[in-house]
CSV table of C-alpha atoms and ligand atoms in Angstrom, one decimal:
chain,number,residue,atom,x,y,z
P,1,MET,CA,44.9,62.7,-120.0
P,2,ASP,CA,43.0,64.6,-122.8
P,3,ARG,CA,43.2,62.6,-126.0
P,4,LYS,CA,43.7,64.6,-129.2
P,5,ILE,CA,45.0,64.3,-132.7
P,6,SER,CA,48.3,66.1,-133.2
P,7,PHE,CA,49.1,67.9,-136.4
P,8,ILE,CA,52.9,67.8,-136.6
P,9,GLY,CA,55.1,69.9,-138.7
P,10,VAL,CA,58.0,67.6,-139.6
P,11,GLY,CA,60.1,70.3,-141.4
P,12,PRO,CA,61.5,70.3,-144.9
P,13,GLY,CA,62.8,66.7,-145.1
P,14,ASP,CA,65.9,66.0,-143.0
P,15,PRO,CA,64.8,64.0,-139.9
P,16,ASP,CA,67.5,65.9,-137.9
P,17,LEU,CA,65.4,68.9,-138.2
P,18,LEU,CA,62.4,67.4,-136.4
P,19,THR,CA,61.6,68.9,-133.0
P,20,ILE,CA,62.1,66.6,-130.0
P,21,LYS,CA,58.3,66.9,-129.5
P,22,ALA,CA,57.6,65.8,-133.0
P,23,LEU,CA,60.0,62.8,-132.8
P,24,LYS,CA,58.4,61.6,-129.5
P,25,LYS,CA,55.0,61.7,-131.0
P,26,ILE,CA,56.1,59.9,-134.1
P,27,GLU,CA,57.8,57.2,-132.1
P,28,SER,CA,54.7,56.6,-130.0
P,29,ALA,CA,51.8,56.9,-132.4
P,30,ASP,CA,49.6,54.0,-133.4
P,31,VAL,CA,48.4,55.6,-136.7
P,32,ILE,CA,50.5,57.9,-138.7
P,33,ILE,CA,48.7,59.8,-141.5
P,34,TRP,CA,51.4,61.5,-143.7
P,35,THR,CA,51.8,63.6,-146.9
P,36,ASP,CA,53.9,61.1,-148.8
P,37,SER,CA,54.5,63.5,-151.7
P,38,LEU,CA,56.3,66.0,-149.5
P,39,ILE,CA,57.7,63.9,-146.5
P,40,PRO,CA,60.5,61.5,-147.0
P,41,GLU,CA,60.1,57.9,-145.8
P,42,LYS,CA,63.1,58.3,-143.5
P,43,ILE,CA,60.9,60.3,-141.1
P,44,ILE,CA,58.1,57.7,-141.0
P,45,ASN,CA,60.8,55.0,-140.2
P,46,TYR,CA,60.9,56.5,-136.7
P,47,SER,CA,57.5,55.0,-136.0
P,48,GLN,CA,57.2,52.0,-133.8
P,49,GLU,CA,56.8,48.5,-135.2
P,50,GLY,CA,53.2,47.8,-136.0
P,51,ALA,CA,52.2,51.4,-136.4
P,52,GLU,CA,49.8,52.0,-139.2
P,53,ARG,CA,51.1,54.3,-141.9
P,54,ILE,CA,48.6,56.0,-144.1
P,55,LYS,CA,49.7,58.1,-147.1
P,56,THR,CA,47.4,61.0,-148.1
P,57,GLY,CA,48.9,61.7,-151.5
P,58,SER,CA,45.9,60.3,-153.4
P,59,LEU,CA,43.2,61.0,-150.7
P,60,THR,CA,40.5,63.7,-150.4
P,61,LEU,CA,39.9,65.8,-147.3
P,62,GLU,CA,36.8,63.8,-146.6
P,63,LYS,CA,38.6,60.5,-146.8
P,64,ILE,CA,41.6,61.7,-144.7
P,65,THR,CA,39.4,63.1,-141.9
P,66,SER,CA,37.1,60.0,-141.9
P,67,ILE,CA,40.1,57.8,-141.4
P,68,MET,CA,41.4,60.0,-138.6
P,69,ILE,CA,38.0,60.0,-136.9
P,70,GLU,CA,37.5,56.2,-137.2
P,71,LYS,CA,41.0,55.4,-135.9
P,72,PHE,CA,40.8,58.0,-133.1
P,73,ASN,CA,37.4,56.7,-131.9
P,74,SER,CA,38.7,53.1,-131.9
P,75,GLY,CA,41.1,54.3,-129.2
P,76,LYS,CA,44.3,54.7,-131.2
P,77,THR,CA,46.9,57.5,-131.0
P,78,VAL,CA,46.6,59.3,-134.3
P,79,ILE,CA,49.0,61.8,-135.7
P,80,ARG,CA,48.9,63.8,-138.9
P,81,LEU,CA,52.3,64.7,-140.3
P,82,GLN,CA,52.6,67.8,-142.5
P,83,ASP,CA,55.7,69.0,-144.3
P,84,GLY,CA,57.4,72.1,-143.1
P,85,ASP,CA,55.3,74.1,-140.8
P,86,PRO,CA,51.6,73.2,-140.7
P,87,CYS,CA,50.5,76.9,-140.7
P,88,LEU,CA,51.7,77.4,-144.3
P,89,PHE,CA,49.9,76.0,-147.3
P,90,GLY,CA,48.9,72.9,-145.5
P,91,ALA,CA,45.1,72.8,-145.6
P,92,LEU,CA,45.3,72.7,-141.8
P,93,ARG,CA,42.2,74.7,-140.9
P,94,GLU,CA,39.7,72.5,-142.9
P,95,GLN,CA,41.0,69.3,-141.3
P,96,ILE,CA,40.8,70.7,-137.8
P,97,GLU,CA,37.3,72.1,-138.4
P,98,ILE,CA,36.0,68.7,-139.4
P,99,LEU,CA,37.6,67.0,-136.3
P,100,LYS,CA,36.1,69.7,-134.0
P,101,GLN,CA,32.7,69.2,-135.5
P,102,ASN,CA,33.2,65.5,-134.6
P,103,LYS,CA,34.2,66.6,-131.0
P,104,ILE,CA,37.8,65.5,-131.4
P,105,GLY,CA,40.4,67.7,-129.8
P,106,THR,CA,43.5,68.8,-131.7
P,107,GLU,CA,46.9,70.3,-131.3
P,108,VAL,CA,49.5,71.8,-133.6
P,109,ILE,CA,53.2,71.3,-133.3
P,110,PRO,CA,55.3,73.7,-135.5
P,111,GLY,CA,58.1,72.7,-137.8
P,112,VAL,CA,60.9,74.3,-139.8
P,113,SER,CA,59.5,75.8,-143.0
P,114,ALA,CA,61.0,75.5,-146.5
P,115,PHE,CA,62.0,79.2,-146.6
P,116,GLN,CA,64.0,78.7,-143.4
P,117,ILE,CA,66.0,75.8,-144.6
P,118,ALA,CA,66.7,77.4,-147.9
P,119,ALA,CA,68.0,80.5,-146.2
P,120,ALA,CA,70.0,78.5,-143.8
P,121,TYR,CA,71.7,76.5,-146.6
P,122,GLN,CA,72.9,79.8,-148.1
P,123,GLU,CA,73.7,81.2,-144.7
P,124,ALA,CA,71.5,84.2,-145.6
P,125,GLU,CA,70.0,86.7,-143.3
P,126,LEU,CA,66.7,88.0,-144.9
P,127,THR,CA,66.4,91.1,-142.7
P,128,ILE,CA,69.1,93.6,-142.8
P,129,PRO,CA,68.7,97.1,-141.3
P,130,ASP,CA,68.2,99.9,-143.9
P,131,ILE,CA,67.5,97.3,-146.7
P,132,THR,CA,64.5,95.3,-145.5
P,133,GLN,CA,63.0,94.2,-142.2
P,134,THR,CA,60.2,92.3,-143.7
P,135,ILE,CA,59.7,88.8,-145.2
P,136,ILE,CA,56.7,88.0,-147.3
P,137,LEU,CA,55.7,84.4,-147.6
P,138,THR,CA,53.5,83.9,-150.6
P,139,ARG,CA,52.9,82.0,-153.8
P,140,ALA,CA,52.2,82.7,-157.5
P,141,GLY,CA,48.5,82.5,-158.4
P,142,GLY,CA,48.1,79.3,-160.5
P,143,ARG,CA,45.0,77.1,-160.0
P,144,THR,CA,44.4,78.1,-156.4
P,145,GLY,CA,44.4,81.8,-157.3
P,146,MET,CA,45.3,84.7,-155.0
P,147,PRO,CA,43.2,87.2,-153.2
P,148,GLU,CA,43.1,90.3,-155.4
P,149,LYS,CA,44.8,92.6,-152.8
P,150,GLU,CA,47.7,90.1,-152.7
P,151,SER,CA,48.7,90.0,-156.3
P,152,LEU,CA,52.5,89.5,-156.8
P,153,LYS,CA,52.5,93.1,-158.2
P,154,ASP,CA,51.2,94.5,-155.0
P,155,LEU,CA,53.6,92.4,-152.8
P,156,ALA,CA,56.6,93.2,-155.0
P,157,LYS,CA,56.1,96.9,-154.5
P,158,HIS,CA,57.5,96.6,-150.9
P,159,ASN,CA,60.9,95.4,-152.2
P,160,SER,CA,61.2,93.2,-149.2
P,161,SER,CA,62.5,89.6,-149.0
P,162,LEU,CA,59.9,87.6,-150.8
P,163,CYS,CA,59.6,83.9,-150.5
P,164,LEU,CA,57.6,82.1,-153.3
P,165,TYR,CA,56.2,78.7,-152.5
P,166,LEU,CA,54.4,76.4,-155.0
P,167,SER,CA,55.4,78.6,-157.8
P,168,ALA,CA,57.9,76.8,-160.1
P,169,ARG,CA,55.2,76.3,-162.9
P,170,HIS,CA,54.5,80.1,-162.9
P,171,ILE,CA,58.0,81.3,-162.8
P,172,LYS,CA,58.0,83.1,-166.2
P,173,SER,CA,55.1,85.5,-165.2
P,174,SER,CA,56.5,85.8,-161.6
P,175,GLN,CA,59.9,86.9,-163.0
P,176,GLU,CA,58.3,89.4,-165.4
P,177,THR,CA,56.3,90.9,-162.5
P,178,LEU,CA,59.2,91.0,-160.0
P,179,LEU,CA,61.5,92.7,-162.6
P,180,GLU,CA,59.1,95.6,-162.5
P,181,PHE,CA,60.1,96.3,-158.9
P,182,TYR,CA,63.4,94.6,-158.1
P,183,PRO,CA,66.7,95.2,-159.9
P,184,PRO,CA,67.6,92.4,-162.4
P,185,GLU,CA,70.7,91.6,-160.3
P,186,THR,CA,68.7,91.0,-157.1
P,187,LYS,CA,69.8,87.7,-155.6
P,188,VAL,CA,67.5,84.7,-155.5
P,189,ILE,CA,67.9,81.6,-153.6
P,190,VAL,CA,66.4,78.7,-155.4
P,191,GLY,CA,66.0,75.5,-153.3
P,192,TYR,CA,64.9,72.1,-154.6
P,193,ARG,CA,63.9,69.4,-152.0
P,194,VAL,CA,66.2,71.2,-149.6
P,195,SER,CA,67.6,68.9,-147.0
P,196,TRP,CA,66.4,65.7,-148.8
P,197,ASP,CA,69.2,63.4,-149.9
P,198,ASP,CA,69.0,64.8,-153.5
P,199,GLY,CA,68.2,68.4,-152.4
P,200,TRP,CA,70.2,71.5,-153.1
P,201,THR,CA,70.1,75.3,-153.1
P,202,SER,CA,71.6,77.7,-155.6
P,203,LEU,CA,72.2,81.5,-155.5
P,204,ILE,CA,71.3,83.1,-158.8
P,205,GLU,CA,70.0,86.5,-160.0
P,206,LEU,CA,66.4,87.5,-160.6
P,207,LYS,CA,66.9,88.0,-164.3
P,208,ASP,CA,67.9,84.3,-164.6
P,209,MET,CA,65.2,82.8,-162.5
P,210,GLU,CA,63.0,81.5,-165.4
P,211,LYS,CA,66.0,80.2,-167.4
P,212,PHE,CA,67.5,78.4,-164.4
P,213,THR,CA,64.1,76.9,-163.6
P,214,LEU,CA,63.7,75.5,-167.1
P,215,GLU,CA,67.2,74.3,-167.3
P,216,LYS,CA,66.9,72.3,-164.0
P,217,LYS,CA,63.4,71.2,-165.0
P,218,LEU,CA,61.9,72.4,-161.7
P,219,ILE,CA,58.2,71.8,-161.3
P,220,ARG,CA,57.6,70.6,-157.7
P,221,THR,CA,59.1,71.1,-154.2
P,222,THR,CA,61.0,74.3,-155.1
P,223,ILE,CA,61.2,77.4,-153.1
P,224,TYR,CA,62.5,80.8,-154.3
P,225,ILE,CA,63.7,83.6,-152.0
P,226,ILE,CA,64.0,86.9,-153.8
P,227,SER,CA,65.9,89.3,-151.5
P,228,PRO,CA,67.7,92.6,-151.6
P,229,ALA,CA,69.1,91.7,-148.2
P,230,ILE,CA,71.4,89.2,-149.9
P,231,SER,CA,74.4,91.0,-151.3
P,232,ASN,CA,78.1,91.4,-150.8
P,233,SER,CA,77.9,94.9,-149.3
P,234,SER,CA,78.7,95.2,-145.6
P,235,HIS,CA,76.0,96.4,-143.2
P,236,ARG,CA,76.0,96.1,-139.5
P,237,SER,CA,73.0,96.1,-137.1
P,238,ASN,CA,72.8,97.9,-133.9
P,239,LEU,CA,72.4,94.7,-131.9
P,240,TYR,CA,76.2,94.1,-131.5
P,241,ASN,CA,77.3,97.7,-132.2
P,242,PRO,CA,79.4,99.0,-129.2
P,243,LEU,CA,77.9,102.5,-129.8
P,244,TYR,CA,74.4,101.1,-129.2
P,245,LYS,CA,73.2,100.5,-125.7
P,246,HIS,CA,70.4,98.3,-124.8
P,247,LEU,CA,68.8,96.4,-121.9
P,248,PHE,CA,71.4,93.6,-121.9
P,249,ARG,CA,74.4,95.8,-122.7
P,250,THR,CA,74.3,99.0,-120.8
P,251,LYS,CA,78.0,99.9,-121.1
H,301,SAM,C1,52.1,72.5,-149.9
H,301,SAM,S1,53.4,73.6,-149.6
H,301,SAM,C2,53.7,73.3,-147.9
H,301,SAM,C3,54.7,74.2,-147.3
H,301,SAM,C4,55.2,73.8,-145.9
H,301,SAM,N1,54.1,73.8,-145.0
H,301,SAM,C5,56.3,74.6,-145.4
H,301,SAM,O1,56.1,75.2,-144.3
H,301,SAM,O2,57.4,74.6,-146.0
H,301,SAM,C6,54.7,72.8,-150.5
H,301,SAM,C7,55.6,73.7,-151.0
H,301,SAM,O3,56.6,74.2,-150.0
H,301,SAM,C8,57.9,74.3,-150.6
H,301,SAM,N2,58.7,73.2,-150.0
H,301,SAM,C9,58.4,72.3,-149.0
H,301,SAM,N3,59.5,71.6,-148.7
H,301,SAM,C10,60.5,72.0,-149.5
H,301,SAM,C11,61.8,71.6,-149.6
H,301,SAM,N4,62.4,70.7,-148.8
H,301,SAM,N5,62.6,72.3,-150.4
H,301,SAM,C12,62.1,73.3,-151.3
H,301,SAM,N6,60.8,73.6,-151.2
H,301,SAM,C13,60.0,73.0,-150.3
H,301,SAM,C14,57.7,74.1,-152.1
H,301,SAM,O4,57.4,75.4,-152.6
H,301,SAM,C15,56.5,73.2,-152.2
H,301,SAM,O5,55.9,73.3,-153.4
């Protein structure tokens, strides 16, 4: 069997949202390297007795990857847990590159991302025919900055469902920019540590996004979904419309 290091998306927090594949890997790993700032201990508790659990909160990329390499080369089964889905804001590529340079194989197992759980908690559909069929996953600039062509202004012009990760600290400027393109009453799902024991979501309006953020003292682990698709008006899709025939419903 080919040995490799698995990068595992463990979802937004609730262990019930782990995939079966992720759970099996956690249960059988010798070494678990995990983002302690964004993954609850409950998930790590599925690991076997004696498994080594290494927190990455205070470590650098070099340190994290050198630990992975050392443990892997000593014959251990090593897994790297990432919150949500690893393909989003998870510094995935740089870790994989270093492992590949060291001739270590890798695999990625997807997980439920923060925007999905926040939408699910509000029972929201983010793509409604004739309103928007597009979801943008992005962040406000901040220290990491944004590619120029992806400024919030440019993205907001589409008036699509827009999910803001990592943005609570920049909510004042984000709200100002978004109000140039979305009506003030546009619905916004705000989710804090959604699916953790103390997590919640709330449905507010765009014009109140900054005020709400300050009142709730939101700084970390917060997602915003700004969406014209969330409203009380009734729209129906073609999918289940009796007048609309398709491959699986020909009559
Ligand atoms: C470093 S990014 C990683 C995103 C992750 N890979 C994902 O797919 O959700 C961390 C950001 O994701 C969002 N996030 C992650 N988990 C969350 C949760 N349970 N509730 C609300 N936001 C969450 C927040 O915006 C947080 O600042």
